[in-house]
Amino acid sequence: MSGSQAIVEALKGEGVKTIFGIPGGAIMPVYDVLYDEKEIRHILMRHEQCAAHAADAYARVTGGPGVCMATSGPGATNLVTGIATAYMDSSPVIAITGQVPTSLIGRDAFQETDIIGITTPITKYNYQVRSVRDIPKIIKEAFYIATAGRPGPVLIDLPKDMQTGVDDVDFDVDVEIRGYKPNLDPHPLQVKRAVDILVEAERPIILAGGGIHWSNAYGELLRLAELLMAPVVTTFMGKGVIPENHPLCLGCIGMHGRVEANKSIMMADVVLAVGVRFSDRSTGKVDEFCTEAKIIHIDIDPSEIRKNVAVHLPIVADAKKALKAIIDELTRRGLKREKSEWLKRVETLKKEYADTEPGGELTGANAVKVLRKVLPENAIVATEVGQNQMWASLYFKVLKPKTFISSGGLGTMGFGFPASLGAKAARPDVPVVDIAGDGSFLMTEQDLATSVTEDLPVIVMVLNNSSLGMVAQWQRLFFGRRYSHTDLKGIPDFARLAEAFGARGVRVHSLNELEQVLKEAVKADVTVVIDVPIPREENVLPFVPPGKSLREMII
Ligand SMILES: Cc1ncc(C[n+]2csc(CCOP(=O)(O)OP(=O)(O)O)c2C)c(N)n1
């Protein structure tokens, strides 16, 4: 069997149904096999960066790996931003790249690039295939590494002679990686100590992060919160790990966290942090983050422990298992919690800062609130980066797990639109919307072609402030309104741009009109770009200025 056939067979063995990619010289033998392939759908993207983002979103929506493919050289380097995005957000992406034949490696061959060197710091692991016989083992290991423990991207580089070469290939292989056996079970003694701390706590709070998504610990999180009667705040990546309309949920903490969430976590005496990495974006000035509180940190990745924040008690384990162990121990001790003074205080705060109904002007904040009103609970929302993302974080209440997708760690403009396509490929049955900024959408809008031709209908709601809004906001607040290169002069007519690709395009002028157009777009299930003009100087608030503590947020 040829290496290319072996690759496709091995991918099928891993249950791969969808690949996002673009062919090119150094990956053509694999594409030739895909030509006859019935079980795998290949989605032709218009930029490899989009292929990687789409695969990443596919992974976030399904909870399993997403696969992207590119040729060597420029195809491979175009994947890099997408791979780095997946790495920062712990998403299991399998990136497959073509490579020049082994005899030409290191000789500056046409379209050669050292993608192994380039991606070493942004992948969990990477491989270059050097023998056709190794292919089944490498593919199996790659999927194992990408998904076991803390998920992350894995790259497989395929020299062209490994694709065309023929050998005996045995698919009956086992994965046994010495030195990589993530610890899943919590240490019983640490569980007991955690419970001791939680039982004593007067003002406990749960800080839940993206790790809850990957370990599917939603039920356990909710049970524990209700058992402890403890409020829950989330990181941005944790958005949606608890229904955001749940009475105990206070929303996201951080630079653009909700006021009630930031205030509450800073008042807590015990923080139970689960599946979080204490990013500076979440903690604000780290030296002043919850210094009075005892922090219990549950994480599957031991290297996260005390990386950013000093913790009182670490538990290295799978979030679901750790939470379950804590619940069992609390139940064994017969814990019964009444509504505490603490919870009443938090509820008062929550009421004080509750959202107002959308009304009046067409603003970014109002547009997002209207979108929430219109979309069904199971709709998936992706975002770009900037103010649009933070309005989404503040006002789009996520009600179901794995329905909110955004580039948190890397903050990648241009992520949301291709991510929405990946999400739609994974869940064609639900409406998918990209909340976009004009600047971000212009980075990957060429994949409107993919949306139309590959039958991946999504809605793009462009919050159009004719500027790189978030940067302009910083300039307004910290640089004396010196708007250096943030005015996006010459914005295209987004509605006509959409039409040029064969999609629908509409420009709206009022909130009512937006609501109508959104309703129709959801029903029509075709690709629609909605141009939503918003005030150029609308700010996202609250805002914790960079380098300041969460206490110093501007409201
Ligand atoms: C690829 C990339 N380049 C630059 C930035 C820096 N950056 C962060 S937000 C932002 C502005 C985003 O503008 P837009 O997409 O119009 O969204 P808005 O903030 O106006 O909602 C920029 C340039 C980034 N995050 N990503």
XYZ file of C-alpha atoms and ligand atoms in Angstrom:
581
model
C 0.000 0.000 0.000
C 1.200 3.533 -0.691
C 1.925 5.949 2.126
C -0.947 8.166 0.971
C -3.408 5.289 1.129
C -2.051 4.367 4.539
C -2.584 7.910 5.798
C -6.171 8.053 4.629
C -6.904 4.574 6.019
C -5.332 5.489 9.354
C -7.359 8.720 9.506
C -10.521 6.736 8.868
C -9.451 4.394 11.630
C -9.442 7.377 13.967
C -12.989 8.198 12.904
C -12.104 11.273 10.875
C -15.105 12.441 8.875
C -14.008 15.928 7.837
C -10.761 17.516 6.693
C -10.299 21.233 6.029
C -7.515 22.047 3.617
C -5.971 23.264 0.401
C -3.907 21.029 -1.910
C -0.520 21.813 -3.397
C 2.462 20.121 -5.013
C 3.885 18.482 -1.917
C 0.633 16.913 -0.709
C -0.913 15.877 -4.025
C -0.560 12.096 -3.590
C -2.756 12.296 -0.457
C -5.270 14.458 -2.295
C -5.304 11.929 -5.108
C -6.429 9.270 -2.649
C -9.021 11.658 -1.213
C -10.493 12.053 -4.704
C -12.159 8.640 -4.449
C -12.743 8.736 -0.739
C -16.382 8.398 0.320
C -16.114 8.385 4.104
C -14.149 11.592 4.506
C -15.513 14.958 3.463
C -12.778 17.345 2.377
C -13.746 20.994 2.656
C -11.764 23.224 0.335
C -10.939 26.407 2.209
C -9.592 29.570 0.569
C -6.703 30.116 2.975
C -4.817 27.576 5.077
C -5.139 29.776 8.157
C -8.894 29.338 7.772
C -8.458 25.581 7.437
C -6.673 25.478 10.787
C -9.273 27.705 12.475
C -12.102 25.640 11.022
C -10.500 22.423 12.285
C -10.015 24.066 15.683
C -13.678 25.083 15.875
C -14.746 21.628 14.709
C -12.786 20.265 17.664
C -14.296 22.718 20.132
C -17.831 21.966 18.985
C -17.495 18.179 18.840
C -15.098 17.814 21.768
C -12.919 15.581 19.562
C -10.050 16.278 17.196
C -10.303 18.472 14.088
C -8.101 17.888 11.066
C -6.547 20.338 8.610
C -4.213 19.750 5.697
C -1.868 21.881 3.633
C 1.005 21.644 1.248
C 4.618 22.357 2.203
C 6.213 25.807 2.465
C 3.614 28.574 2.225
C 0.732 26.181 2.828
C 2.366 24.979 6.010
C 3.338 28.441 7.226
C -0.187 29.696 6.579
C -1.391 27.105 9.091
C 0.865 28.506 11.783
C -1.461 31.191 13.199
C -4.225 28.633 13.402
C -1.997 26.099 15.127
C -0.787 28.688 17.637
C -4.401 29.677 18.294
C -5.315 26.048 18.988
C -2.268 25.617 21.200
C -3.104 28.596 23.382
C -6.703 27.437 23.786
C -5.823 23.729 24.256
C -7.698 22.530 21.197
C -6.899 19.117 19.656
C -6.054 19.965 16.063
C -4.257 17.496 13.821
C -2.360 19.443 11.170
C -1.042 17.462 8.218
C 1.507 19.112 5.967
C 3.162 18.023 2.767
C 6.929 18.245 2.629
C 9.560 18.068 -0.092
C 11.018 14.585 -0.670
C 13.450 13.450 2.032
C 16.341 13.613 -0.451
C 15.735 17.372 -0.847
C 15.176 18.305 2.802
C 17.680 20.937 3.885
C 18.553 21.925 0.339
C 16.278 24.916 -0.119
C 14.063 22.927 -2.413
C 11.043 24.578 -3.990
C 8.455 25.284 -1.272
C 10.581 23.798 1.460
C 10.214 25.124 4.954
C 11.248 23.676 8.279
C 7.715 23.348 9.615
C 8.922 21.023 12.367
C 11.232 23.756 13.663
C 8.602 26.443 13.218
C 5.844 24.592 15.042
C 7.867 23.017 17.837
C 6.918 25.701 20.382
C 3.258 25.839 19.308
C 2.360 22.176 19.112
C 2.003 19.575 21.791
C 4.118 17.342 19.565
C 5.138 17.103 15.938
C 6.294 14.358 13.617
C 8.066 14.038 10.302
C 7.319 10.697 8.712
C 10.500 8.918 7.682
C 9.182 5.475 6.816
C 5.914 4.412 5.189
C 5.644 1.582 7.703
C 5.511 4.087 10.571
C 2.398 5.828 9.285
C -0.288 3.914 11.241
C 1.671 4.247 14.480
C 2.352 7.951 13.969
C -1.264 8.745 13.169
C -2.469 6.779 16.174
C 0.021 8.447 18.480
C -0.788 11.875 17.091
C -4.483 11.449 17.879
C -3.681 10.092 21.302
C -1.342 12.960 22.164
C -3.721 15.598 20.786
C -6.586 14.393 22.945
C -5.095 12.736 26.033
C -4.638 14.871 29.109
C -4.639 18.541 28.230
C -5.607 18.671 24.561
C -3.488 20.465 21.985
C -2.410 20.521 18.353
C -0.140 17.904 16.796
C 1.511 18.310 13.401
C 2.452 15.519 11.017
C 4.836 16.444 8.223
C 4.777 14.123 5.222
C 7.710 14.183 2.811
C 6.449 13.498 -0.673
C 8.343 10.214 -1.066
C 6.592 8.980 2.096
C 3.298 9.590 0.322
C 4.271 7.861 -2.909
C 6.396 5.117 -1.355
C 4.908 1.630 -1.135
C 5.466 -0.824 1.698
C 3.746 -3.409 3.866
C 1.666 -1.464 6.312
C 0.239 -2.939 9.488
C -2.625 -1.047 11.101
C -2.782 -3.273 14.142
C -0.670 -1.054 16.368
C -0.938 -0.012 19.991
C -0.042 3.363 21.394
C 2.419 3.166 24.221
C 4.232 6.399 24.861
C 6.695 6.206 27.666
C 6.784 9.447 29.586
C 3.353 10.606 28.541
C 0.658 9.218 30.778
C -1.487 12.057 32.031
C -2.657 11.599 35.575
C -6.440 11.555 35.602
C -7.331 10.490 39.125
C -7.168 12.985 41.972
C -5.121 12.107 45.024
C -7.603 11.113 47.773
C -5.718 13.024 50.444
C -5.799 16.206 48.435
C -9.504 15.759 47.817
C -10.019 15.505 51.574
C -7.939 18.608 52.181
C -9.872 20.485 49.501
C -13.115 19.511 51.168
C -11.767 20.629 54.568
C -11.044 24.029 53.065
C -14.376 24.255 51.261
C -16.371 23.292 54.326
C -14.637 25.975 56.388
C -15.050 28.646 53.709
C -17.255 31.606 54.450
C -17.062 33.190 51.038
C -16.286 30.397 48.554
C -16.317 30.942 44.832
C -15.725 28.595 41.921
C -13.575 29.818 39.058
C -14.267 27.575 36.077
C -12.211 27.537 32.902
C -11.971 25.927 29.496
C -10.779 22.670 31.063
C -14.383 21.989 32.048
C -15.319 21.936 28.362
C -12.607 19.464 27.445
C -13.333 17.107 30.322
C -17.107 17.402 29.907
C -17.394 18.224 33.585
C -20.518 20.370 33.172
C -22.780 18.235 35.334
C -20.226 17.924 38.138
C -19.538 21.661 38.140
C -23.207 22.460 38.508
C -23.754 19.812 41.187
C -20.838 21.071 43.223
C -21.855 24.714 42.915
C -25.369 23.856 44.079
C -24.085 21.644 46.866
C -21.789 24.363 48.155
C -24.251 27.126 47.270
C -21.186 28.836 45.856
C -21.282 31.432 43.091
C -19.512 30.508 39.866
C -17.377 32.850 37.809
C -15.640 31.749 34.646
C -12.637 32.657 32.597
C -13.316 33.772 29.039
C -12.477 30.258 27.836
C -14.850 28.893 30.418
C -17.771 30.850 29.050
C -20.687 28.434 28.751
C -19.404 25.769 31.162
C -22.441 26.677 33.263
C -25.628 28.078 31.710
C -25.128 31.817 31.979
C -28.709 32.334 33.099
C -28.200 30.059 36.121
C -28.782 31.931 39.398
C -25.296 31.007 40.680
C -23.476 32.144 37.531
C -21.871 35.571 37.576
C -20.202 35.471 34.162
C -16.594 36.065 33.151
C -13.858 37.663 35.195
C -10.968 39.602 33.715
C -9.980 42.659 31.783
C -13.455 42.892 30.279
C -15.142 40.710 32.844
C -18.488 41.483 34.365
C -18.483 43.836 37.311
C -20.252 41.397 39.617
C -17.801 38.627 38.694
C -14.667 40.701 39.232
C -15.937 42.166 42.477
C -17.056 38.830 43.858
C -13.873 36.893 43.174
C -11.838 39.624 44.842
C -13.997 39.277 47.987
C -13.836 35.488 48.206
C -11.944 33.698 50.957
C -11.661 30.431 49.006
C -11.300 30.123 45.237
C -11.826 26.682 43.759
C -10.195 27.081 40.340
C -10.903 24.298 37.849
C -9.312 23.943 34.431
C -7.926 27.465 34.332
C -4.433 28.720 33.614
C -4.709 32.051 35.427
C -3.997 34.055 32.287
C -3.050 37.685 32.948
C -6.130 38.638 30.957
C -8.261 36.927 33.625
C -6.354 37.787 36.782
C -5.402 41.398 36.126
C -2.279 42.341 38.104
C -1.303 38.895 39.255
C 0.391 40.001 42.511
C -2.916 41.403 43.670
C -5.161 38.587 42.497
C -7.115 37.076 45.393
C -4.222 37.487 47.784
C -6.503 37.012 50.793
C -8.046 33.806 49.487
C -7.002 30.198 49.713
C -6.753 28.937 46.152
C -7.423 25.309 45.284
C -6.284 24.601 41.737
C -7.537 21.574 39.813
C -5.752 21.034 36.509
C -4.845 18.078 34.362
C -1.565 19.675 33.342
C 0.972 19.673 36.202
C 2.953 22.447 34.528
C 0.023 24.800 35.159
C 0.389 24.496 38.911
C 1.956 27.652 40.355
C 2.915 28.873 36.869
C 1.169 32.194 37.378
C -0.465 32.154 40.784
C 0.612 30.756 44.144
C -1.907 28.111 45.104
C -2.733 26.726 48.491
C -3.702 23.283 47.288
C -3.074 21.765 43.854
C -4.985 18.774 42.514
C -3.526 17.377 39.311
C -6.350 15.422 37.743
C -9.074 15.375 35.155
C -11.603 18.044 36.124
C -14.586 15.709 35.935
C -12.969 13.111 38.159
C -11.690 15.656 40.649
C -15.036 17.420 40.952
C -16.824 14.116 41.328
C -14.438 13.072 44.105
C -15.061 16.348 45.928
C -18.828 15.946 45.540
C -18.643 12.382 46.878
C -16.593 13.481 49.876
C -18.932 16.388 50.638
C -21.926 14.085 50.369
C -20.232 11.547 52.641
C -19.774 14.274 55.206
C -23.432 15.173 54.833
C -22.832 18.794 53.938
C -26.034 20.836 53.864
C -25.692 24.451 52.943
C -28.274 27.133 53.497
C -28.213 30.339 51.532
C -25.336 32.179 53.182
C -24.880 35.878 53.833
C -22.174 35.659 51.196
C -24.540 34.423 48.551
C -27.072 37.098 49.429
C -24.359 39.712 49.035
C -23.377 38.313 45.658
C -26.999 38.259 44.550
C -27.381 41.909 45.457
C -24.316 42.724 43.377
C -25.680 40.683 40.527
C -28.962 42.589 40.588
C -27.156 45.896 40.761
C -25.182 45.188 37.582
C -27.798 43.191 35.685
C -28.080 43.864 31.964
C -30.667 46.283 30.716
C -32.976 45.253 27.894
C -31.685 46.127 24.436
C -33.265 49.312 23.224
C -32.603 52.646 21.630
C -29.523 53.099 19.522
C -27.890 50.554 17.272
C -24.745 49.878 19.314
C -22.393 46.926 19.584
C -23.762 46.028 23.006
C -27.388 46.268 21.878
C -26.770 44.274 18.717
C -25.331 41.398 20.741
C -28.279 41.455 23.148
C -30.722 41.352 20.228
C -28.816 38.424 18.751
C -29.257 36.508 22.014
C -32.987 37.215 21.941
C -33.339 35.906 18.409
C -31.130 32.802 18.491
C -32.326 29.479 19.838
C -30.490 28.115 22.879
C -28.455 25.624 20.889
C -27.172 28.087 18.275
C -23.410 28.385 18.050
C -21.689 31.733 18.202
C -18.112 32.409 17.169
C -16.435 35.766 17.584
C -13.619 37.712 16.095
C -11.217 39.678 18.283
C -11.593 43.150 19.664
C -14.578 45.026 21.013
C -16.951 42.668 19.202
C -15.507 39.770 21.180
C -15.820 41.551 24.481
C -19.405 42.675 23.839
C -20.102 39.038 23.048
C -18.415 37.999 26.286
C -20.369 40.521 28.332
C -23.819 40.301 26.770
C -24.193 37.046 24.882
C -25.471 34.652 27.520
C -24.295 31.184 26.577
C -26.880 28.606 27.581
C -25.521 25.336 26.222
C -22.032 23.822 26.420
C -19.695 24.076 23.436
C -21.738 26.759 21.707
C -19.376 29.695 22.161
C -16.100 29.715 20.252
C -13.497 32.399 20.428
C -9.752 32.857 20.294
C -8.960 33.561 23.927
C -5.261 32.941 24.408
C -3.818 34.205 21.149
C -6.542 36.752 20.406
C -6.491 36.030 16.692
C -8.325 38.475 14.464
C -9.859 36.602 11.554
C -10.567 33.533 13.682
C -14.319 33.822 14.051
C -15.483 33.532 10.479
C -13.554 30.376 9.505
C -14.344 29.023 12.977
C -18.027 29.492 12.229
C -17.555 27.404 9.071
C -15.849 24.643 11.062
C -18.670 24.763 13.591
C -21.308 24.543 10.864
C -19.521 21.549 9.329
C -19.687 19.853 12.731
C -23.267 20.895 13.512
C -25.185 21.555 10.280
C -28.415 21.256 12.282
C -28.001 24.468 14.295
C -27.682 28.136 13.320
C -24.115 29.432 13.478
C -23.258 33.108 13.796
C -19.956 34.959 13.674
C -20.007 38.135 15.730
C -17.458 40.129 13.757
C -15.600 43.392 13.779
C -15.034 45.026 10.427
C -11.243 44.810 10.744
C -11.262 41.148 11.743
C -13.729 40.072 9.057
C -11.522 41.693 6.425
C -8.715 39.322 7.424
C -10.485 36.110 6.386
C -13.556 37.196 4.445
C -12.361 35.387 1.308
C -13.744 32.206 2.837
C -17.224 33.454 2.027
C -16.471 31.431 -1.085
C -16.104 28.310 1.068
C -19.298 29.095 2.932
C -21.279 29.352 -0.308
C -19.707 26.588 -2.373
C -19.305 24.012 0.400
C -22.842 24.560 1.660
C -21.815 25.842 5.078
C -24.372 28.610 5.601
C -23.525 30.937 8.480
C -24.555 34.401 9.554
C -21.908 37.089 9.911
C -22.976 40.044 12.023
C -20.381 42.714 11.317
C -20.260 45.342 14.059
C -19.007 48.032 11.788
C -17.349 50.984 13.514
C -15.066 51.731 10.550
C -12.089 51.259 12.810
C -9.880 48.814 14.635
C -12.174 49.494 17.532
C -10.403 47.901 20.465
C -7.080 49.474 19.616
C -8.850 52.781 19.061
C -10.431 52.404 22.522
C -6.973 52.105 24.101
C -5.843 55.116 22.094
C -8.883 57.031 23.368
C -8.245 56.087 26.977
C -4.444 55.940 27.217
C -2.968 57.771 24.217
C -4.915 61.029 24.242
C -7.112 60.118 21.275
C -4.152 59.857 18.962
C -5.781 57.413 16.558
C -2.634 56.113 14.976
C -3.607 53.841 12.072
C -6.874 52.558 13.462
C -9.192 54.352 11.045
C -10.247 51.704 8.534
C -10.716 54.064 5.647
C -12.116 52.445 2.554
C -14.192 49.744 4.232
C -15.935 47.833 1.477
C -19.692 47.695 1.191
C -20.072 44.445 3.152
C -23.482 43.662 1.703
C -22.178 43.908 -1.848
C -19.030 42.020 -0.916
C -21.222 39.144 0.288
C -23.236 39.269 -2.913
C -20.083 39.119 -4.998
C -19.423 35.724 -3.406
C -22.979 34.549 -4.030
C -24.085 35.067 -0.438
C -26.787 37.383 0.878
C -25.825 40.816 2.134
C -27.880 43.350 4.102
C -27.125 46.649 5.779
C -29.407 47.461 8.695
C -30.171 50.861 10.174
C -31.994 50.172 13.422
C -32.243 47.598 16.192
C -35.700 46.576 15.003
C -34.451 46.040 11.518
C -31.521 43.995 12.851
C -33.921 41.785 14.776
C -36.043 41.195 11.680
C -33.077 40.469 9.447
C -31.572 38.068 12.011
C -34.848 36.182 12.319
C -35.080 35.796 8.561
C -31.441 34.785 8.288
C -31.857 32.039 10.907
C -34.885 30.711 9.032
C -33.348 30.938 5.569
C -30.202 28.992 6.559
C -28.119 30.582 3.803
C -24.919 32.571 4.123
C -25.817 36.101 5.163
C -23.567 39.012 5.989
C -25.304 41.683 8.042
C -23.557 45.035 8.096
C -24.394 46.724 11.396
C -23.145 50.312 11.588
C -22.321 51.212 15.203
C -20.901 54.387 16.763
C -17.212 54.795 16.137
C -16.449 55.791 19.727
C -18.486 53.218 21.633
C -16.387 51.789 24.469
C -16.420 48.322 26.001
C -16.864 48.661 29.726
C -16.014 47.525 32.347
C -12.326 47.660 31.621
C -9.437 46.737 33.879
C -6.547 48.806 32.515
C -3.510 46.736 31.590
C -1.272 46.006 34.572
C -3.952 46.965 37.110
C -5.720 44.819 39.647
C -9.290 43.632 39.106
C -10.263 46.043 41.882
C -9.252 48.954 39.674
C -11.730 48.311 36.889
C -13.279 51.261 35.136
C -17.038 50.769 35.161
C -4.068 39.084 13.726
C -4.149 40.217 14.689
N -3.594 41.406 14.391
C -3.683 42.446 15.246
C -4.321 42.300 16.444
C -4.397 43.468 17.422
N -5.786 43.867 17.600
C -6.537 43.490 18.661
S -8.078 44.047 18.603
C -7.804 44.858 17.174
C -8.892 45.635 16.507
C -10.000 44.792 16.018
O -10.791 45.538 15.159
P -12.150 45.000 14.578
O -12.008 43.639 14.055
O -12.721 46.006 13.650
O -13.037 44.839 15.885
P -13.597 45.913 16.911
O -12.597 46.042 18.002
O -13.801 47.200 16.166
O -14.867 45.294 17.388
C -6.484 44.693 16.755
C -5.895 45.307 15.541
C -4.866 41.042 16.733
N -5.475 40.768 17.880
N -4.794 40.036 15.832
